């Protein structure tokens, strides 16, 4: 061992000797004679042949004296035999000739070493103990010799022998040291005690161009530096002139300084320094006098340096949405959606999710309107476009509207632009109106018949009856097609699934639709009235209500087990006993329709959100009991607007012999056909009846009492197109063991409708070598009351989150029912619905309304 510079060069040569035995080393700048003198024990460089030590390896050294032939002759005895000795041929002042050199044969048999410049070698050595700033100062002179560089690399143990900052921060990258110092004041004592303040000031000047007065306290230095770094990072990203308040801030003088500013600002935002960054950025923002009024959100850079930028960018996106400039809003959203500040607060992440859903709605609205305008006169093609898979399906627009309205109901206290919300709702109204008017027209022209479509009254005969026993029929009241698509996507991870569309019976109300899916409807189905009450007619059986349908079903299918969704989810011993040996199970879910009909709009949205998960868990429980085959369908769909229909959109009753009047349909005899409505004789619908059905041609409603925004009974695509999902579950009860996850909830209670949990693979991580997809929820009993909607990485489309084997994932959940006193957090496996985690105790809910 001599000194680090010598040892580094010697190691490079030794490694090559070990591999190839012969090394030809070129030194065109004549920088290494002193190195070879050291390696050869101090012999003069004029000696042709010497012996040198390169690390632990001894080799003959031949030094070029001006004659290539002389070198060839001198090494021939060592290289020409069967046993080749270790030889280093040193070529000072010579540039390699790759074509005609007399040494080419030796180079090919051995190795040719073209070392980097000596200064670069020295810099790499010095980086192990010195900062880049210190190295720049040390290598500033162009008169440095090998001996000078050798002394610099020696650690003498003296106070100037190494960088004090590096010894404190354990990092050789000056920019990382600056970022570490800015983000943590814990090292200030060491900096003062070891007298490293001067080196820190020199580092700031060299890397950033920031001059700090000698003697300035470290706390003030930190504030000044943070203001300089963050203010300039903000200014460098702007697409417009900087605000006047920034003009007092010195600007970087070079591209290198600009790059250092961006690098340091990024390092400051790393998770380990995020809390300190938040404090420093807030202080700098205040000192620079910046706010949302300082710069338009569209002129900001791609990184939100200051808190106000996140809000300004979101406000700009909302403005663009309100102005119907969807493409511009989408472009800005793509740039700004990953936000340090939004990630610090789950509620702000929800605001950005609202932006995303609004942009999606705007784009889908434009696409639907374009295709509606080109639609032809066949109702079957309207249905095909509505249920089409992929982005082309019109039902996706209904899905986006439902997701947006559900989110808005949960973040009603957050800063979401009323103008943007109004614009989105207006577009939904326009699309729904155009669809309803167009479809009603072609449906009427086709004689209220849709070629090739599956009529609702044939679902049992064509699909349910074909299932192998035991099986279940799950009837979800008011589940429109887009909800069925979401459910089918979820079930596809748990079993074999087929989704198709059916056309609900008119009028699209519960007594008619629920009867239409019963056995025997394919042979004889009609509507009738008795004693002034409307009901379905299957053969001679009049079915006006639930009790009559239950009695009919038991008569048609003796031994059938009739349950509610809640019966299955609560899963008592009585339920298990009833299912023992059951061949056919009928499960009724009324949650969607009950919420829409009887609950305030914003709460209804939240309640509806849990239905997909509840039905999926219902099927899992049935599969665990041995009932793995099922059909899931609906009695009708629905229209659900943001607010009740205005007075101008309310139609007077047709009058006459009225049997029933609903907001979207009138059933009776005689009377008028008010403007904006269409009368459908029952016979046109294939019924043996003298009753007529009158429905609005558009999205208007009859004056039927109440002020609901939720409607069904009419002939729109949303009301008539229902899902029929055939599923064979793969889950068995044996697969439902619990597996370890670490789930953390910060705080003592849920105090906001949007709350977050952190999920990581736990002590059983060896079982999960691959990332695991999970579904976090919150429940009360077996009722789902909160669903996952977002993570720091972005939105959660279907409630599923991918958990990697290393880093925990923060998940934002939206509470769908804030009236509950407490909840329990659960995490399910997304593939099998197995319970992976359940909170050991209930978490109190104290949402301030």
PDB file of C-alpha atoms in Angstrom, residues 301-453:
ATOM      1  CA  UNK A 301     -44.332  24.350 -14.242  1.00  0.00           C
ATOM      2  CA  UNK A 302     -44.888  20.578 -14.113  1.00  0.00           C
ATOM      3  CA  UNK A 303     -43.787  20.302 -10.465  1.00  0.00           C
ATOM      4  CA  UNK A 304     -45.750  21.976  -7.697  1.00  0.00           C
ATOM      5  CA  UNK A 305     -42.998  23.544  -5.616  1.00  0.00           C
ATOM      6  CA  UNK A 306     -45.382  25.495  -3.388  1.00  0.00           C
ATOM      7  CA  UNK A 307     -48.717  24.496  -1.888  1.00  0.00           C
ATOM      8  CA  UNK A 308     -50.680  27.181  -3.736  1.00  0.00           C
ATOM      9  CA  UNK A 309     -49.634  25.690  -7.096  1.00  0.00           C
ATOM     10  CA  UNK A 310     -51.624  22.503  -6.529  1.00  0.00           C
ATOM     11  CA  UNK A 311     -54.780  24.477  -5.850  1.00  0.00           C
ATOM     12  CA  UNK A 312     -54.103  26.924  -8.689  1.00  0.00           C
ATOM     13  CA  UNK A 313     -53.599  24.054 -11.150  1.00  0.00           C
ATOM     14  CA  UNK A 314     -56.801  22.334 -10.036  1.00  0.00           C
ATOM     15  CA  UNK A 315     -58.683  25.629 -10.296  1.00  0.00           C
ATOM     16  CA  UNK A 316     -57.404  26.100 -13.853  1.00  0.00           C
ATOM     17  CA  UNK A 317     -58.528  22.619 -14.826  1.00  0.00           C
ATOM     18  CA  UNK A 318     -61.954  23.324 -13.396  1.00  0.00           C
ATOM     19  CA  UNK A 319     -62.072  26.586 -15.374  1.00  0.00           C
ATOM     20  CA  UNK A 320     -61.234  24.730 -18.595  1.00  0.00           C
ATOM     21  CA  UNK A 321     -63.899  22.112 -17.875  1.00  0.00           C
ATOM     22  CA  UNK A 322     -66.468  24.819 -17.190  1.00  0.00           C
ATOM     23  CA  UNK A 323     -65.531  26.429 -20.524  1.00  0.00           C
ATOM     24  CA  UNK A 324     -65.950  23.055 -22.283  1.00  0.00           C
ATOM     25  CA  UNK A 325     -62.247  22.988 -23.246  1.00  0.00           C
ATOM     26  CA  UNK A 326     -61.900  19.357 -22.325  1.00  0.00           C
ATOM     27  CA  UNK A 327     -58.747  18.551 -24.307  1.00  0.00           C
ATOM     28  CA  UNK A 328     -56.861  21.435 -22.707  1.00  0.00           C
ATOM     29  CA  UNK A 329     -58.070  20.328 -19.281  1.00  0.00           C
ATOM     30  CA  UNK A 330     -56.938  16.770 -20.020  1.00  0.00           C
ATOM     31  CA  UNK A 331     -53.475  17.942 -21.091  1.00  0.00           C
ATOM     32  CA  UNK A 332     -53.005  19.999 -17.933  1.00  0.00           C
ATOM     33  CA  UNK A 333     -54.356  17.153 -15.802  1.00  0.00           C
ATOM     34  CA  UNK A 334     -51.823  14.732 -17.275  1.00  0.00           C
ATOM     35  CA  UNK A 335     -48.962  17.037 -16.338  1.00  0.00           C
ATOM     36  CA  UNK A 336     -50.174  18.002 -12.870  1.00  0.00           C
ATOM     37  CA  UNK A 337     -52.026  14.951 -11.558  1.00  0.00           C
ATOM     38  CA  UNK A 338     -49.024  13.674  -9.561  1.00  0.00           C
ATOM     39  CA  UNK A 339     -48.747  16.253  -6.826  1.00  0.00           C
ATOM     40  CA  UNK A 340     -46.581  16.368  -3.699  1.00  0.00           C
ATOM     41  CA  UNK A 341     -49.135  18.558  -1.957  1.00  0.00           C
ATOM     42  CA  UNK A 342     -52.164  16.493  -2.922  1.00  0.00           C
ATOM     43  CA  UNK A 343     -50.362  13.401  -1.676  1.00  0.00           C
ATOM     44  CA  UNK A 344     -49.944  15.059   1.710  1.00  0.00           C
ATOM     45  CA  UNK A 345     -53.714  15.317   2.178  1.00  0.00           C
ATOM     46  CA  UNK A 346     -56.182  12.659   1.050  1.00  0.00           C
ATOM     47  CA  UNK A 347     -58.979  15.188   0.560  1.00  0.00           C
ATOM     48  CA  UNK A 348     -56.931  17.026  -2.069  1.00  0.00           C
ATOM     49  CA  UNK A 349     -56.275  13.746  -3.865  1.00  0.00           C
ATOM     50  CA  UNK A 350     -60.045  13.390  -4.053  1.00  0.00           C
ATOM     51  CA  UNK A 351     -60.325  16.814  -5.700  1.00  0.00           C
ATOM     52  CA  UNK A 352     -57.917  15.672  -8.410  1.00  0.00           C
ATOM     53  CA  UNK A 353     -59.952  12.514  -8.854  1.00  0.00           C
ATOM     54  CA  UNK A 354     -62.959  14.785  -9.421  1.00  0.00           C
ATOM     55  CA  UNK A 355     -60.942  16.588 -12.110  1.00  0.00           C
ATOM     56  CA  UNK A 356     -60.137  13.274 -13.762  1.00  0.00           C
ATOM     57  CA  UNK A 357     -63.734  12.079 -13.747  1.00  0.00           C
ATOM     58  CA  UNK A 358     -64.952  15.404 -15.136  1.00  0.00           C
ATOM     59  CA  UNK A 359     -62.440  15.206 -17.977  1.00  0.00           C
ATOM     60  CA  UNK A 360     -63.493  11.614 -18.669  1.00  0.00           C
ATOM     61  CA  UNK A 361     -67.141  12.658 -18.691  1.00  0.00           C
ATOM     62  CA  UNK A 362     -66.439  15.526 -21.069  1.00  0.00           C
ATOM     63  CA  UNK A 363     -64.615  13.329 -23.534  1.00  0.00           C
ATOM     64  CA  UNK A 364     -67.201  10.562 -23.365  1.00  0.00           C
ATOM     65  CA  UNK A 365     -70.024  13.078 -23.771  1.00  0.00           C
ATOM     66  CA  UNK A 366     -68.467  14.376 -26.983  1.00  0.00           C
ATOM     67  CA  UNK A 367     -67.964  10.826 -28.280  1.00  0.00           C
ATOM     68  CA  UNK A 368     -71.538   9.770 -27.463  1.00  0.00           C
ATOM     69  CA  UNK A 369     -73.080  12.880 -28.982  1.00  0.00           C
ATOM     70  CA  UNK A 370     -71.105  12.332 -32.180  1.00  0.00           C
ATOM     71  CA  UNK A 371     -72.368   8.751 -32.517  1.00  0.00           C
ATOM     72  CA  UNK A 372     -75.932   9.611 -31.474  1.00  0.00           C
ATOM     73  CA  UNK A 373     -76.040  12.147 -34.281  1.00  0.00           C
ATOM     74  CA  UNK A 374     -75.167   9.375 -36.764  1.00  0.00           C
ATOM     75  CA  UNK A 375     -77.450   6.712 -35.291  1.00  0.00           C
ATOM     76  CA  UNK A 376     -79.783   4.960 -37.707  1.00  0.00           C
ATOM     77  CA  UNK A 377     -83.398   3.956 -37.295  1.00  0.00           C
ATOM     78  CA  UNK A 378     -82.954   0.492 -35.778  1.00  0.00           C
ATOM     79  CA  UNK A 379     -83.370   0.190 -31.986  1.00  0.00           C
ATOM     80  CA  UNK A 380     -81.167  -2.913 -31.857  1.00  0.00           C
ATOM     81  CA  UNK A 381     -78.200  -0.857 -33.042  1.00  0.00           C
ATOM     82  CA  UNK A 382     -78.845   1.732 -30.341  1.00  0.00           C
ATOM     83  CA  UNK A 383     -78.754  -1.073 -27.785  1.00  0.00           C
ATOM     84  CA  UNK A 384     -75.573  -2.479 -29.350  1.00  0.00           C
ATOM     85  CA  UNK A 385     -73.877   0.898 -29.062  1.00  0.00           C
ATOM     86  CA  UNK A 386     -75.027   1.289 -25.500  1.00  0.00           C
ATOM     87  CA  UNK A 387     -73.616  -2.066 -24.354  1.00  0.00           C
ATOM     88  CA  UNK A 388     -70.502  -2.122 -26.570  1.00  0.00           C
ATOM     89  CA  UNK A 389     -67.312  -3.109 -24.785  1.00  0.00           C
ATOM     90  CA  UNK A 390     -64.347  -0.778 -24.521  1.00  0.00           C
ATOM     91  CA  UNK A 391     -64.371   2.970 -24.808  1.00  0.00           C
ATOM     92  CA  UNK A 392     -67.113   2.906 -27.452  1.00  0.00           C
ATOM     93  CA  UNK A 393     -69.850   1.726 -25.115  1.00  0.00           C
ATOM     94  CA  UNK A 394     -72.320   4.484 -24.291  1.00  0.00           C
ATOM     95  CA  UNK A 395     -72.890   2.917 -20.860  1.00  0.00           C
ATOM     96  CA  UNK A 396     -69.394   4.118 -19.867  1.00  0.00           C
ATOM     97  CA  UNK A 397     -70.755   7.651 -19.804  1.00  0.00           C
ATOM     98  CA  UNK A 398     -73.377   6.618 -17.237  1.00  0.00           C
ATOM     99  CA  UNK A 399     -70.625   4.912 -15.254  1.00  0.00           C
ATOM    100  CA  UNK A 400     -68.476   8.056 -15.227  1.00  0.00           C
ATOM    101  CA  UNK A 401     -71.470  10.136 -14.156  1.00  0.00           C
ATOM    102  CA  UNK A 402     -72.248   7.794 -11.270  1.00  0.00           C
ATOM    103  CA  UNK A 403     -68.634   7.729 -10.089  1.00  0.00           C
ATOM    104  CA  UNK A 404     -68.396  11.519 -10.265  1.00  0.00           C
ATOM    105  CA  UNK A 405     -71.641  12.144  -8.425  1.00  0.00           C
ATOM    106  CA  UNK A 406     -70.675   9.618  -5.742  1.00  0.00           C
ATOM    107  CA  UNK A 407     -67.345  11.354  -5.251  1.00  0.00           C
ATOM    108  CA  UNK A 408     -68.931  14.814  -5.167  1.00  0.00           C
ATOM    109  CA  UNK A 409     -71.339  13.617  -2.499  1.00  0.00           C
ATOM    110  CA  UNK A 410     -68.358  12.664  -0.335  1.00  0.00           C
ATOM    111  CA  UNK A 411     -66.221  15.786  -0.874  1.00  0.00           C
ATOM    112  CA  UNK A 412     -68.953  18.387  -0.812  1.00  0.00           C
ATOM    113  CA  UNK A 413     -66.913  20.531   1.593  1.00  0.00           C
ATOM    114  CA  UNK A 414     -63.810  20.580  -0.615  1.00  0.00           C
ATOM    115  CA  UNK A 415     -62.875  23.161  -3.230  1.00  0.00           C
ATOM    116  CA  UNK A 416     -64.618  21.799  -6.306  1.00  0.00           C
ATOM    117  CA  UNK A 417     -65.699  24.387  -8.843  1.00  0.00           C
ATOM    118  CA  UNK A 418     -69.462  24.787  -8.966  1.00  0.00           C
ATOM    119  CA  UNK A 419     -69.174  26.004 -12.553  1.00  0.00           C
ATOM    120  CA  UNK A 420     -67.287  22.871 -13.608  1.00  0.00           C
ATOM    121  CA  UNK A 421     -69.773  20.636 -11.800  1.00  0.00           C
ATOM    122  CA  UNK A 422     -72.673  22.484 -13.425  1.00  0.00           C
ATOM    123  CA  UNK A 423     -71.099  22.061 -16.855  1.00  0.00           C
ATOM    124  CA  UNK A 424     -70.633  18.320 -16.371  1.00  0.00           C
ATOM    125  CA  UNK A 425     -74.186  17.914 -15.164  1.00  0.00           C
ATOM    126  CA  UNK A 426     -75.464  19.938 -18.069  1.00  0.00           C
ATOM    127  CA  UNK A 427     -73.579  17.701 -20.487  1.00  0.00           C
ATOM    128  CA  UNK A 428     -74.985  14.596 -18.841  1.00  0.00           C
ATOM    129  CA  UNK A 429     -78.491  16.003 -19.110  1.00  0.00           C
ATOM    130  CA  UNK A 430     -77.900  16.805 -22.767  1.00  0.00           C
ATOM    131  CA  UNK A 431     -76.544  13.354 -23.606  1.00  0.00           C
ATOM    132  CA  UNK A 432     -79.284  11.566 -21.662  1.00  0.00           C
ATOM    133  CA  UNK A 433     -81.931  13.720 -23.384  1.00  0.00           C
ATOM    134  CA  UNK A 434     -80.533  13.085 -26.863  1.00  0.00           C
ATOM    135  CA  UNK A 435     -80.292   9.360 -26.183  1.00  0.00           C
ATOM    136  CA  UNK A 436     -83.788   9.149 -24.727  1.00  0.00           C
ATOM    137  CA  UNK A 437     -85.419  11.082 -27.547  1.00  0.00           C
ATOM    138  CA  UNK A 438     -83.570   9.181 -30.257  1.00  0.00           C
ATOM    139  CA  UNK A 439     -84.154   5.758 -28.774  1.00  0.00           C
ATOM    140  CA  UNK A 440     -87.845   6.379 -28.049  1.00  0.00           C
ATOM    141  CA  UNK A 441     -88.320   7.386 -31.653  1.00  0.00           C
ATOM    142  CA  UNK A 442     -86.671   4.319 -33.205  1.00  0.00           C
ATOM    143  CA  UNK A 443     -88.243   2.011 -30.609  1.00  0.00           C
ATOM    144  CA  UNK A 444     -91.684   3.310 -31.465  1.00  0.00           C
ATOM    145  CA  UNK A 445     -91.013   3.102 -35.206  1.00  0.00           C
ATOM    146  CA  UNK A 446     -89.958  -0.545 -34.754  1.00  0.00           C
ATOM    147  CA  UNK A 447     -93.303  -1.327 -33.106  1.00  0.00           C
ATOM    148  CA  UNK A 448     -91.768  -1.568 -29.610  1.00  0.00           C
ATOM    149  CA  UNK A 449     -89.771  -4.589 -30.628  1.00  0.00           C
ATOM    150  CA  UNK A 450     -85.974  -4.984 -30.708  1.00  0.00           C
ATOM    151  CA  UNK A 451     -84.737  -7.651 -33.083  1.00  0.00           C
ATOM    152  CA  UNK A 452     -82.264 -10.112 -31.577  1.00  0.00           C
ATOM    153  CA  UNK A 453     -82.504  -8.717 -28.052  1.00  0.00           C
TER     154      UNK A 453
END
